[in-house]
PDB file of C-alpha atoms and ligand atoms in Angstrom:
ATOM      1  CA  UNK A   1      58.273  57.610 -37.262  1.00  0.00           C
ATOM      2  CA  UNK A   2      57.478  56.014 -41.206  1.00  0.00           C
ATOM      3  CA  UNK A   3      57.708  52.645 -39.371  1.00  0.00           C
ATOM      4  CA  UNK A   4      55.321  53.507 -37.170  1.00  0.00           C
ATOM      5  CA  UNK A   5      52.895  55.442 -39.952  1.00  0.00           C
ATOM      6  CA  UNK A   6      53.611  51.881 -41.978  1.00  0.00           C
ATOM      7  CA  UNK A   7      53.178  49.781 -39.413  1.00  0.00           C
ATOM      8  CA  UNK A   8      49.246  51.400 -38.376  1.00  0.00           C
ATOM      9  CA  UNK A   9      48.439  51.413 -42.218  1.00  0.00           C
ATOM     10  CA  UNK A  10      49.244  47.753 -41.783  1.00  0.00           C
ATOM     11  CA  UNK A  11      46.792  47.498 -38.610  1.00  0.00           C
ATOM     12  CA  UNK A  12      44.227  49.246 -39.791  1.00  0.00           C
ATOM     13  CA  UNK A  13      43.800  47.281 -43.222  1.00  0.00           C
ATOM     14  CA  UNK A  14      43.661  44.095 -40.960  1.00  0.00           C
ATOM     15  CA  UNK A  15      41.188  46.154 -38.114  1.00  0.00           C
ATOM     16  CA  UNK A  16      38.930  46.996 -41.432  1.00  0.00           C
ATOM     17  CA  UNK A  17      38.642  42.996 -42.167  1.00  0.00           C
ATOM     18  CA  UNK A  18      37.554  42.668 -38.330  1.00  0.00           C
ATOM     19  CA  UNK A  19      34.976  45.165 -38.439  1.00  0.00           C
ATOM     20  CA  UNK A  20      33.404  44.415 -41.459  1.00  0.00           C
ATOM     21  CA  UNK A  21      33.926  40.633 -41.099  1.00  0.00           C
ATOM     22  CA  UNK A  22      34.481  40.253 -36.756  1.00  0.00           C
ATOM     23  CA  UNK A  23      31.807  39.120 -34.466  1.00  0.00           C
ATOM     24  CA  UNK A  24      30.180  42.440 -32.250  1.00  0.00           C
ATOM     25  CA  UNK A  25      29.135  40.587 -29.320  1.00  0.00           C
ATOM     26  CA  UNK A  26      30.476  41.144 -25.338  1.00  0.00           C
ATOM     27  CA  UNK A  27      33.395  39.252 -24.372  1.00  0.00           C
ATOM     28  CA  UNK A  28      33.686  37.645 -20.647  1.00  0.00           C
ATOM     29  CA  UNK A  29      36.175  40.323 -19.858  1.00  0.00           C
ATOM     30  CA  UNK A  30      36.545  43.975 -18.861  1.00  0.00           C
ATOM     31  CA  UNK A  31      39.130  46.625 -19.163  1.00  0.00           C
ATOM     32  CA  UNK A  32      40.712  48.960 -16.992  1.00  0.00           C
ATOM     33  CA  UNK A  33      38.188  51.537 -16.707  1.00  0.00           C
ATOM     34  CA  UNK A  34      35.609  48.543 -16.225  1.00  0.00           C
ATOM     35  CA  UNK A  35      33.929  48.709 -19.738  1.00  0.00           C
ATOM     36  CA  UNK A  36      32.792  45.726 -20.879  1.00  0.00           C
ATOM     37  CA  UNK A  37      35.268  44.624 -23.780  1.00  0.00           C
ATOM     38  CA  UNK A  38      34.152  43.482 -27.588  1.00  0.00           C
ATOM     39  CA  UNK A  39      35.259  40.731 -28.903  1.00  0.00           C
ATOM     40  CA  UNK A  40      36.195  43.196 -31.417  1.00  0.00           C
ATOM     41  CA  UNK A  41      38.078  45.429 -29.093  1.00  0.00           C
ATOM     42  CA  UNK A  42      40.224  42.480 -27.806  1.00  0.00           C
ATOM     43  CA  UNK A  43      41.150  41.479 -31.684  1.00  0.00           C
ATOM     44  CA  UNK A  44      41.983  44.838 -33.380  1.00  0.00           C
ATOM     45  CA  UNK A  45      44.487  45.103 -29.868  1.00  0.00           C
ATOM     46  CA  UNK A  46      45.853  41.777 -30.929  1.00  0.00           C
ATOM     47  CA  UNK A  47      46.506  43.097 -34.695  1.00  0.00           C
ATOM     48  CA  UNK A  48      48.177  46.718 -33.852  1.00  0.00           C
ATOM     49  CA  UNK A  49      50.064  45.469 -30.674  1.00  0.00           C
ATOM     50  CA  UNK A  50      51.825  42.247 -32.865  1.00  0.00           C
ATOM     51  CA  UNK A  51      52.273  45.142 -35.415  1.00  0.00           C
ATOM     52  CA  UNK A  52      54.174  47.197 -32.675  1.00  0.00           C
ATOM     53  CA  UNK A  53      56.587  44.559 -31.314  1.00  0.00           C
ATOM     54  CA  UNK A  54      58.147  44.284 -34.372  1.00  0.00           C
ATOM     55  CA  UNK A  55      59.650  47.826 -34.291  1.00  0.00           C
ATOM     56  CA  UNK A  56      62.940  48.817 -32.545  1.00  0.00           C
ATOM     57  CA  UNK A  57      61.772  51.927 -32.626  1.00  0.00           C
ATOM     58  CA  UNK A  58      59.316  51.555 -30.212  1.00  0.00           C
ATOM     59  CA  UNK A  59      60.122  51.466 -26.235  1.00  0.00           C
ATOM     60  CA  UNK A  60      56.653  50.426 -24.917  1.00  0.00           C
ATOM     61  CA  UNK A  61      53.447  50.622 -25.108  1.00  0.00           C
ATOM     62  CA  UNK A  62      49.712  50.792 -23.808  1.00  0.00           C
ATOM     63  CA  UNK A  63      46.856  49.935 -24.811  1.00  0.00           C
ATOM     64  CA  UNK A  64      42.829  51.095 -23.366  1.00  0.00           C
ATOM     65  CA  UNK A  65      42.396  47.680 -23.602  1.00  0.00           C
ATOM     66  CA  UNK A  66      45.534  46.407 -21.171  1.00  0.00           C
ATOM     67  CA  UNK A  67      46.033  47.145 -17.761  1.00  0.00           C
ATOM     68  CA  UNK A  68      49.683  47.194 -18.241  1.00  0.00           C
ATOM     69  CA  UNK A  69      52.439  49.118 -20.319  1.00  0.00           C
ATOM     70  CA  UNK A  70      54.009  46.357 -22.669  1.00  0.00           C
ATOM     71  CA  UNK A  71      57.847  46.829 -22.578  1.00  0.00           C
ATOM     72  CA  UNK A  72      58.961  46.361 -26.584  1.00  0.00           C
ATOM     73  CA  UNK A  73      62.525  47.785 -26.748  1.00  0.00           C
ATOM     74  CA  UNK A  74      65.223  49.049 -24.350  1.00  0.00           C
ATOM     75  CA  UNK A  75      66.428  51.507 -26.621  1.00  0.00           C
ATOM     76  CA  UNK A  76      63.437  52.396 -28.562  1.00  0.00           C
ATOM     77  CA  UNK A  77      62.861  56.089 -28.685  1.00  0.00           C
ATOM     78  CA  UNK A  78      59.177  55.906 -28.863  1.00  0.00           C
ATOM     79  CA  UNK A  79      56.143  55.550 -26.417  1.00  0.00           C
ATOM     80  CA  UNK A  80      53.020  54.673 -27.871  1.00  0.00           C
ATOM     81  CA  UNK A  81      49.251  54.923 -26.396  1.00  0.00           C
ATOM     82  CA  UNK A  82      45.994  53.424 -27.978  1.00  0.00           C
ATOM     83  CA  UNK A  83      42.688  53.337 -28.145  1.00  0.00           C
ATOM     84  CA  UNK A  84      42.324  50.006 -30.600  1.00  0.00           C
ATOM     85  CA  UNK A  85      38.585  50.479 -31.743  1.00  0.00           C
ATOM     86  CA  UNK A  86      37.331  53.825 -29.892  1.00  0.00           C
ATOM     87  CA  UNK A  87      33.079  53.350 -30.551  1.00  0.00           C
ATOM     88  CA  UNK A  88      33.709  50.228 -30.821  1.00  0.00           C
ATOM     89  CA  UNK A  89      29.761  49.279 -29.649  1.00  0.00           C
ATOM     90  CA  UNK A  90      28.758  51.581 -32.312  1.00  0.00           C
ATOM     91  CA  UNK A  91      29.815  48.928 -34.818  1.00  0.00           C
ATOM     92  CA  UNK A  92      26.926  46.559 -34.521  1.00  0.00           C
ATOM     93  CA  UNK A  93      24.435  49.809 -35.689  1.00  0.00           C
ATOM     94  CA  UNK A  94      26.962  50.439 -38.502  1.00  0.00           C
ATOM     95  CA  UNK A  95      27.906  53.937 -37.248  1.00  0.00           C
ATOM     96  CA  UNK A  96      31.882  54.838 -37.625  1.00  0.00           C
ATOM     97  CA  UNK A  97      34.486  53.957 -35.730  1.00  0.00           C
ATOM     98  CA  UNK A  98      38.339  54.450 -35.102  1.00  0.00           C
ATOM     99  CA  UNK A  99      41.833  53.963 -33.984  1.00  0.00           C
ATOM    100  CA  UNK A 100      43.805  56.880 -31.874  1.00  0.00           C
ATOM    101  CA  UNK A 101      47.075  56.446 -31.449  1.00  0.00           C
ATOM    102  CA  UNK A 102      49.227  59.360 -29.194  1.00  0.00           C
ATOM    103  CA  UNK A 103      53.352  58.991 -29.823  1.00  0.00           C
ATOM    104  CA  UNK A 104      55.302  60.074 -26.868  1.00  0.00           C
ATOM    105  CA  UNK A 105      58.828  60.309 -26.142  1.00  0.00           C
ATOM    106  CA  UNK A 106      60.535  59.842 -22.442  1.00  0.00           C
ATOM    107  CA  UNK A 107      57.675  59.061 -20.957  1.00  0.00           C
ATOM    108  CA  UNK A 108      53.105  58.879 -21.469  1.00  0.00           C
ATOM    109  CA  UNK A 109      53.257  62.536 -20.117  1.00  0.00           C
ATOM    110  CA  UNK A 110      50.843  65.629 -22.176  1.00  0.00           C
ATOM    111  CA  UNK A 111      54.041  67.258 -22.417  1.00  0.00           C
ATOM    112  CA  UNK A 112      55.951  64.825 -24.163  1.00  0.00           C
ATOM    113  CA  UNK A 113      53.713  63.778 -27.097  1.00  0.00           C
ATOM    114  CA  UNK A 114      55.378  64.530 -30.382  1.00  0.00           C
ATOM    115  CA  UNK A 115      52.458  63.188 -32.855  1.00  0.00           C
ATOM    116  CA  UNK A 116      49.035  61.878 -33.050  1.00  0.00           C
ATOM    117  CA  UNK A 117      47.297  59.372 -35.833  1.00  0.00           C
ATOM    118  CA  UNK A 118      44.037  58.792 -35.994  1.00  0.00           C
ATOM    119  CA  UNK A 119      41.812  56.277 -38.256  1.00  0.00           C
ATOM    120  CA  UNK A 120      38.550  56.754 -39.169  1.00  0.00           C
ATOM    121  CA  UNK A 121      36.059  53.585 -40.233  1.00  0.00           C
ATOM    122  CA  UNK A 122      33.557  54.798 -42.174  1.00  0.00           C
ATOM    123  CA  UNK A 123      31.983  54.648 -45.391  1.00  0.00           C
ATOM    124  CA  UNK A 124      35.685  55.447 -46.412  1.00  0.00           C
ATOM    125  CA  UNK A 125      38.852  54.818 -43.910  1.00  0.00           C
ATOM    126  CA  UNK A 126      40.819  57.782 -43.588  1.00  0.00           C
ATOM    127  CA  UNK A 127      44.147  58.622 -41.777  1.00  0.00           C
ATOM    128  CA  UNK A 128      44.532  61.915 -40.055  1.00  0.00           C
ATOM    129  CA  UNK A 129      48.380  62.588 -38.785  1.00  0.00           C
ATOM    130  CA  UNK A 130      49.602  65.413 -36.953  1.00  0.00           C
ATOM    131  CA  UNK A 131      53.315  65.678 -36.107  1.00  0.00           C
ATOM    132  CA  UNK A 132      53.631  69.348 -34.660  1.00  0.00           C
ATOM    133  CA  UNK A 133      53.472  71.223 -37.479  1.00  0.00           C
ATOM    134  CA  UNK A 134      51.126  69.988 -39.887  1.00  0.00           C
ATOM    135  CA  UNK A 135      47.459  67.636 -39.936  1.00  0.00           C
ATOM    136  CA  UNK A 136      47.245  65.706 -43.280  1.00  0.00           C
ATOM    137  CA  UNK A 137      44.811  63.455 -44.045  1.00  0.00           C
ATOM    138  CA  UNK A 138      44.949  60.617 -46.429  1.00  0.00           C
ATOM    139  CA  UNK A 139      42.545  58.331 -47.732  1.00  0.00           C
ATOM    140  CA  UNK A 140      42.409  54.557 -48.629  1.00  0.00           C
ATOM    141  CA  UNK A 141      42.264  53.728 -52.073  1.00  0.00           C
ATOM    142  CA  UNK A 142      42.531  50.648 -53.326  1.00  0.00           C
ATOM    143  CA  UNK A 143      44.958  49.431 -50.690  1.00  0.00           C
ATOM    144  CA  UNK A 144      46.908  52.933 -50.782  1.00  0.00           C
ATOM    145  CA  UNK A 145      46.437  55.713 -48.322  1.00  0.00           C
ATOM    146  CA  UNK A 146      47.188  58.796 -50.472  1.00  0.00           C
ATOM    147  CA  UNK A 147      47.285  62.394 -49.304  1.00  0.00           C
ATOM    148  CA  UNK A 148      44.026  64.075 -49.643  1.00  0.00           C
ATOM    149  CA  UNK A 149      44.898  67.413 -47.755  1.00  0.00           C
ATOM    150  CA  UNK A 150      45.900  69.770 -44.855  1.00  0.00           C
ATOM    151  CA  UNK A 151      43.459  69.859 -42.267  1.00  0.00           C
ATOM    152  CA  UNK A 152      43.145  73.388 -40.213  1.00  0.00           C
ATOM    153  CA  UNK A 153      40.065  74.756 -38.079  1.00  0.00           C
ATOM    154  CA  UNK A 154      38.484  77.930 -38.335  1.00  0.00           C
ATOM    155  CA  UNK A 155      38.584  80.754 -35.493  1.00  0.00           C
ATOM    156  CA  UNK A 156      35.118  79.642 -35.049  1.00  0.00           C
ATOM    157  CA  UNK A 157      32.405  77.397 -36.432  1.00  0.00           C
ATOM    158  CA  UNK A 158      29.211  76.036 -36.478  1.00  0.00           C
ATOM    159  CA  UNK A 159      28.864  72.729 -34.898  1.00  0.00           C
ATOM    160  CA  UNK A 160      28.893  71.251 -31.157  1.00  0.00           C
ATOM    161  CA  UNK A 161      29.076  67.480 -29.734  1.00  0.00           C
ATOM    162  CA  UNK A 162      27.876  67.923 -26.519  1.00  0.00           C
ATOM    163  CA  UNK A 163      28.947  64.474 -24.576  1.00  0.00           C
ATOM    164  CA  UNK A 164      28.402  62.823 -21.670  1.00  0.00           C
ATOM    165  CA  UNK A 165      24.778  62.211 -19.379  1.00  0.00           C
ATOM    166  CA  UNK A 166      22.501  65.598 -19.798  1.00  0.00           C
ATOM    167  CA  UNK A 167      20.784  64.555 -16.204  1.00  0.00           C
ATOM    168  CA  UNK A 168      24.517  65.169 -14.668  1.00  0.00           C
ATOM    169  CA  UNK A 169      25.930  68.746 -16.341  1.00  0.00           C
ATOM    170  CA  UNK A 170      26.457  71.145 -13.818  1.00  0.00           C
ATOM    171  CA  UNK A 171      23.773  73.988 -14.637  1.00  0.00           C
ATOM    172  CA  UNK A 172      26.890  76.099 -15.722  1.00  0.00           C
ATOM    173  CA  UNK A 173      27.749  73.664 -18.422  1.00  0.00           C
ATOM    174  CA  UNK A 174      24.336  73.118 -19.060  1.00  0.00           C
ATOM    175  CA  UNK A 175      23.508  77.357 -19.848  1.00  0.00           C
ATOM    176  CA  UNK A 176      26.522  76.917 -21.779  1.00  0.00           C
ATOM    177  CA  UNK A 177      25.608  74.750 -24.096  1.00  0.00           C
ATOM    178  CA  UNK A 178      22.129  76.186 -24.568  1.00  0.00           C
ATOM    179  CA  UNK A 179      23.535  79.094 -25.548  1.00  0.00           C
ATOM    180  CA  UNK A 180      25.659  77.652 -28.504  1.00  0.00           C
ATOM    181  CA  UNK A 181      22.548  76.325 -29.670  1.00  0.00           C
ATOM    182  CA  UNK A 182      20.825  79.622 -29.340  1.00  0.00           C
ATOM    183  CA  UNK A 183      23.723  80.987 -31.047  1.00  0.00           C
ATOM    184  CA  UNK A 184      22.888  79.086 -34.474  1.00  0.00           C
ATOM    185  CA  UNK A 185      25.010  75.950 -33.731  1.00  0.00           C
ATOM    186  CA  UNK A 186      24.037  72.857 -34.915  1.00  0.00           C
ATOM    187  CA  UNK A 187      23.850  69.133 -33.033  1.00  0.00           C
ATOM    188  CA  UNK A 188      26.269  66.836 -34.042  1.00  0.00           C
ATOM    189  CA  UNK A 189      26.844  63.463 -32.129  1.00  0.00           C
ATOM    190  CA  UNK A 190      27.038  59.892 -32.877  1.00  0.00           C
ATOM    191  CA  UNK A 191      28.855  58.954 -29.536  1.00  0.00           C
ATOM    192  CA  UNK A 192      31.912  58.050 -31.128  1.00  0.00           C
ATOM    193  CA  UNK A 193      34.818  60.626 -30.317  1.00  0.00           C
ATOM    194  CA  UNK A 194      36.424  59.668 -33.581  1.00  0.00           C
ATOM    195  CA  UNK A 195      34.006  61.035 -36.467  1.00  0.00           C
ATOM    196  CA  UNK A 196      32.741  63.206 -34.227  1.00  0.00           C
ATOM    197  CA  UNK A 197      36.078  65.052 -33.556  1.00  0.00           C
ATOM    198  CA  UNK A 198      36.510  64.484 -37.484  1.00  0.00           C
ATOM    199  CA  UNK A 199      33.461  66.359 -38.740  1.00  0.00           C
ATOM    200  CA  UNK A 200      34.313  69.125 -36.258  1.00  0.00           C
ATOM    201  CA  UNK A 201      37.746  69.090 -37.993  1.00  0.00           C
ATOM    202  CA  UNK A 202      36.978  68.827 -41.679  1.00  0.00           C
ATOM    203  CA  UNK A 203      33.676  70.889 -41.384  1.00  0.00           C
ATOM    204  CA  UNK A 204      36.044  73.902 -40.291  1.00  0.00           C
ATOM    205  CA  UNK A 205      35.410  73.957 -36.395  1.00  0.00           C
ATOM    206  CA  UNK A 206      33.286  73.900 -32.943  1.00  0.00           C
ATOM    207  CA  UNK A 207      32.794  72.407 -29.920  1.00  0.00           C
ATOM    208  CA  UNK A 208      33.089  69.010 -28.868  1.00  0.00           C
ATOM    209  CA  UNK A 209      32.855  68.418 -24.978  1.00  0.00           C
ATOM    210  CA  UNK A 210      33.118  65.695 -22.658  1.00  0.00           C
ATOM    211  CA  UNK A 211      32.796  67.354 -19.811  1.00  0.00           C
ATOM    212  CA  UNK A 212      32.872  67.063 -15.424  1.00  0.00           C
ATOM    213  CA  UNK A 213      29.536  65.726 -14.136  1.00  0.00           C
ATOM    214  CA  UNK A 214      28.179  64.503 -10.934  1.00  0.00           C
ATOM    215  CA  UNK A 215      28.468  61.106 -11.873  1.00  0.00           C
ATOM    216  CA  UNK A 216      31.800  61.554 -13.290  1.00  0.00           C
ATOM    217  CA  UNK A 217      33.641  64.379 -11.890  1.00  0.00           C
ATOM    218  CA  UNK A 218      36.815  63.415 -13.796  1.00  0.00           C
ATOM    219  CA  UNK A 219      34.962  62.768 -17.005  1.00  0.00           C
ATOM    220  CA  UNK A 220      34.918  59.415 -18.755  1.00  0.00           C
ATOM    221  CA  UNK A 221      37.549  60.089 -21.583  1.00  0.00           C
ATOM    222  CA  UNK A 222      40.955  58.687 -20.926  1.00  0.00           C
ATOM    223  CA  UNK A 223      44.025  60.602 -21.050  1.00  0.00           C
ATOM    224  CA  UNK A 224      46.370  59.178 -22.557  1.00  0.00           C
ATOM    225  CA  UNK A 225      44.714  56.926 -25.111  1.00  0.00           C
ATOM    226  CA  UNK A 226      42.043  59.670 -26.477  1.00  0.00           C
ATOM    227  CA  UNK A 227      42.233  63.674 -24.984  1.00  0.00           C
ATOM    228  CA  UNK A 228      45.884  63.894 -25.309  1.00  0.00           C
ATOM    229  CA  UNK A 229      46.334  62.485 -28.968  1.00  0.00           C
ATOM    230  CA  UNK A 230      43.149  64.515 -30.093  1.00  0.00           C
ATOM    231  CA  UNK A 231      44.942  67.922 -27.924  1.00  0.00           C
ATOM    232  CA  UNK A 232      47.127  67.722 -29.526  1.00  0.00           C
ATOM    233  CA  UNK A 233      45.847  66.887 -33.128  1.00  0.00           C
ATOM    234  CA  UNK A 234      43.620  69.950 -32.427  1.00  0.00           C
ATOM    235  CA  UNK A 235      46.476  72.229 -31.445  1.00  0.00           C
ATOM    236  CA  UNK A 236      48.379  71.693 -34.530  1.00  0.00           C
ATOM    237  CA  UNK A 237      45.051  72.524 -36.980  1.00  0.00           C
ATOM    238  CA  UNK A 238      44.964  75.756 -35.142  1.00  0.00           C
ATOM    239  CA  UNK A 239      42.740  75.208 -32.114  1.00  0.00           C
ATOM    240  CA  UNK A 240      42.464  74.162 -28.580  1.00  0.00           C
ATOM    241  CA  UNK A 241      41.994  71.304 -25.974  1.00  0.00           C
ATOM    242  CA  UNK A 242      41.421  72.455 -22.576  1.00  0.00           C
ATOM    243  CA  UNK A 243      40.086  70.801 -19.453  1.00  0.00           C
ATOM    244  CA  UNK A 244      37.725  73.840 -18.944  1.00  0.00           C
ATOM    245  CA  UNK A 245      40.172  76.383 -17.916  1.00  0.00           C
ATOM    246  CA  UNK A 246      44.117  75.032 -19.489  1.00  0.00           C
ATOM    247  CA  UNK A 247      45.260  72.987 -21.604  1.00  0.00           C
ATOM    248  CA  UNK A 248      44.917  69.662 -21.346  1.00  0.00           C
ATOM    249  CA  UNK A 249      48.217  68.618 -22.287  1.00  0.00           C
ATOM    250  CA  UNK A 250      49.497  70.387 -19.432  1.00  0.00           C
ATOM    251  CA  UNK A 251      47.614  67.599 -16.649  1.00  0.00           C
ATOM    252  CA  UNK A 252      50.002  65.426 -14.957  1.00  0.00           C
ATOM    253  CA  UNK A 253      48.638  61.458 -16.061  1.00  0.00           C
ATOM    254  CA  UNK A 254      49.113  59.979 -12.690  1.00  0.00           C
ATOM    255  CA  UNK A 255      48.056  56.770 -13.777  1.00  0.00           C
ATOM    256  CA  UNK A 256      47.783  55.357 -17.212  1.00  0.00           C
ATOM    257  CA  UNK A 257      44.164  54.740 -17.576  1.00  0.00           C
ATOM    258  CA  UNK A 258      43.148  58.860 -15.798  1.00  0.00           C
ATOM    259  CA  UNK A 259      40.269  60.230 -17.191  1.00  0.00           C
ATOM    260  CA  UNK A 260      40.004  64.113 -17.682  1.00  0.00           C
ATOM    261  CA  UNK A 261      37.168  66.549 -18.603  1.00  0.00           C
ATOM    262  CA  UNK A 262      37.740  68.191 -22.095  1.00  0.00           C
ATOM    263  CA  UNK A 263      36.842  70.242 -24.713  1.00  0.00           C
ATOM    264  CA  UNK A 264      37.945  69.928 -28.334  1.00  0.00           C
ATOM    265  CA  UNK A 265      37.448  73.530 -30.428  1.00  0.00           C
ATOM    266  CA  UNK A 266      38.442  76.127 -32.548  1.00  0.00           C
ATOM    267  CA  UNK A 267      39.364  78.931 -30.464  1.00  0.00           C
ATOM    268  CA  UNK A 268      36.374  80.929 -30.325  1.00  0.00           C
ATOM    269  CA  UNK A 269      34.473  78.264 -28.400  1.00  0.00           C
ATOM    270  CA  UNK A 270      37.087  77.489 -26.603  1.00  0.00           C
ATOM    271  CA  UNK A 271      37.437  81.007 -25.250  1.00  0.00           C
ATOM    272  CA  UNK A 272      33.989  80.881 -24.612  1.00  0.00           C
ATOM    273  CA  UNK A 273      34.147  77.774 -22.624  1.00  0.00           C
ATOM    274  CA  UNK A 274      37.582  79.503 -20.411  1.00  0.00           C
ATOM    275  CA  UNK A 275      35.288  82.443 -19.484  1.00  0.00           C
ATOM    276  CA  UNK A 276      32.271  80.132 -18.166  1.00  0.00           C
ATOM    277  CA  UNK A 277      34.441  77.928 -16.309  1.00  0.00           C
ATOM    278  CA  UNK A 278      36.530  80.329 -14.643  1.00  0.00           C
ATOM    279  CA  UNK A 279      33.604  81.763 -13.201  1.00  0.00           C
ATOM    280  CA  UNK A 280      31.930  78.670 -11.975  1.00  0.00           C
ATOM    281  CA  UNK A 281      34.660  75.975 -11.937  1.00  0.00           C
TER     282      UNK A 281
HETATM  283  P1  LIG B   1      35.144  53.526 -26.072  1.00  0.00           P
HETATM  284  O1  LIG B   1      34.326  52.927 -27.161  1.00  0.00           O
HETATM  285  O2  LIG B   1      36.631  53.402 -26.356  1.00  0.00           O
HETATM  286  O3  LIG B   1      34.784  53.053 -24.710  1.00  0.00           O
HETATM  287  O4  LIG B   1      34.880  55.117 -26.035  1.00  0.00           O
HETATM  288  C1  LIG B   1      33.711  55.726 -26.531  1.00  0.00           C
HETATM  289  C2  LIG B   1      33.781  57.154 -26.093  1.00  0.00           C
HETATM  290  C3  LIG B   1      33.893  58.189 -27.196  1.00  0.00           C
HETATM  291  O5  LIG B   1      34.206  57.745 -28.458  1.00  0.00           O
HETATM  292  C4  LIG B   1      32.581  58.911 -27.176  1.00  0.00           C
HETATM  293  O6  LIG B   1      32.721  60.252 -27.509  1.00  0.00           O
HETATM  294  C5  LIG B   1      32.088  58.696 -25.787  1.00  0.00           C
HETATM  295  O7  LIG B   1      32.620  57.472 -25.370  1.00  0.00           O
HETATM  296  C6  LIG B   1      30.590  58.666 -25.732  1.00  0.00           C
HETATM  297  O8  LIG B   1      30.190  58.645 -24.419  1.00  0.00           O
HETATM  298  P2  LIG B   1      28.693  59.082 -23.958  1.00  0.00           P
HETATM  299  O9  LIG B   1      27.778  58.078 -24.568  1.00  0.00           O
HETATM  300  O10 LIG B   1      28.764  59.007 -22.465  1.00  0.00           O
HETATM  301  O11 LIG B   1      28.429  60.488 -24.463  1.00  0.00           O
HETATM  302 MN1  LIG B   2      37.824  54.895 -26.532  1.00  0.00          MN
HETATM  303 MN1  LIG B   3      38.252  51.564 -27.005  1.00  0.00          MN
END
């Protein structure tokens, strides 16, 4: 696992360059899920997969931005998903960014994730890993990431991210969220899942959703590269990630680029959310 850690400090030095220095415009292709890809999508999953294949300890991995696993070692122990540059269109109006990565072992299954990374680009570039037990940030520093501290979430806070196309919540989800805000909480979201789900995180807890609409009745966030790493991040700082009524680790990933509705929270919210969907799911 310190190979890995090493090797995505490595990446995300070299991701920083392309951000600050890369070009933001559309390239001719698209990825699985048929988003358009960045020219800076398509380089930062050039920098952390050349990273990858240079471990033993890695089996295979997947990328948002490939339509296929990438076989790296027969007897690696380690399965890795990720999201290269998550926001990535976000970078062209300066707005933060970030790299998820979900390790797995056996197989990309909920189940069978054993830690989560994630990088955020922002004014400063921070590392937030959670291995079961613990979340720990860390911070770059002239070229260093060093531990800044222990991340956990409150039983409830003060913040929601509602996501997703207003025009398509189900009037359910829609009351819902009303009545957080009538509750005192406060909007927070700059469409990227990343800082987003960091503020929630740092700022001691709340609600982020991404929820089933009628446009997109199995949500628009992908399992394997996103809801899973951040379920599981979330679990471990005392909270929950649920699809609406269970936990989202628990969904079977029938294919490698599924999509699932979900909800990021401390558990307050969260139970809040269980009791509305159960009753109109
Ligand atoms: P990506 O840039 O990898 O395609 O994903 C962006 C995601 C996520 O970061 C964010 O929370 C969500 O898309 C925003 O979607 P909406 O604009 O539909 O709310
Ligand atoms: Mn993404
Ligand atoms: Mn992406």
């Amino acid at each position: 696992m310190k190979d890995i850690i090493e090797a995505i400090k490595r990446s995300s030095l070299k991701i920083r360059d392309i951000i600050e220095d890369g070009d933001t415009a559309k390239s001719d292709n698209q990825n699985s899920t048929g988003d358009t890809q960045l020219k800076l999508d398509i380089a930062s999953d050039v920098v952390i997969e050349n990273e990858f294949k240079q471990l033993d300890c890695i089996k295979q991995i997947v990328s948002e931005e490939q339509e296929h696993i990438v076989n790296i070692n027969e007897s690696g122990k380690y399965y890795i998903a990720y999201d290269p540059l998550d926001g990535s269109s976000l970078v062209d109006v300066n707005l933060s960014v970030g790299s998820i990565y979900g390790i797995y072992e056996n197989d990309f299954t909920g189940s069978n994730i054993v830690a989560s990374i994630y990088v955020v680009f922002g004014p400063r570039v921070e590392m937030v890993i959670a291995d079961g037990e613990t979340v720990k940030m860390y911070r770059l520093q002239k070229g260093e990431f060093n531990y800044i501290q222990d991340i956990k979430l409150n039983q409830k806070g003060k913040l929601q991210s509602p996501g997703s196309t207003q025009a398509c919540w189900y009037p359910y989800h829609k009351d819902m969220i009303d009545n957080f805000f009538k509750d005192g909480y406060r909007l927070r979201y700059s469409g990227g899942m990343v800082p987003d789900l960091h503020q929630i995180l740092l700022k001691g807890g709340g609600l982020f959703s991404y929820p089933s609409t009628s446009d997109l009745p199995k949500g628009k966030l992908r399992q394997l590269f996103e809801v899973f790493p951040f379920a599981f991040t979330y679990e471990c700082a005392g909270g929950q990630a649920i699809d609406g009524i269970s936990r989202v680790l628990e969904i079977e990933t029938t294919h490698i680029h599924d999509t699932s509705p979900c909800f990021f929270g401390s558990n307050a919210e969260c139970e809040v959310v269980k009791e509305v969907y159960s009753n109109n799911g």
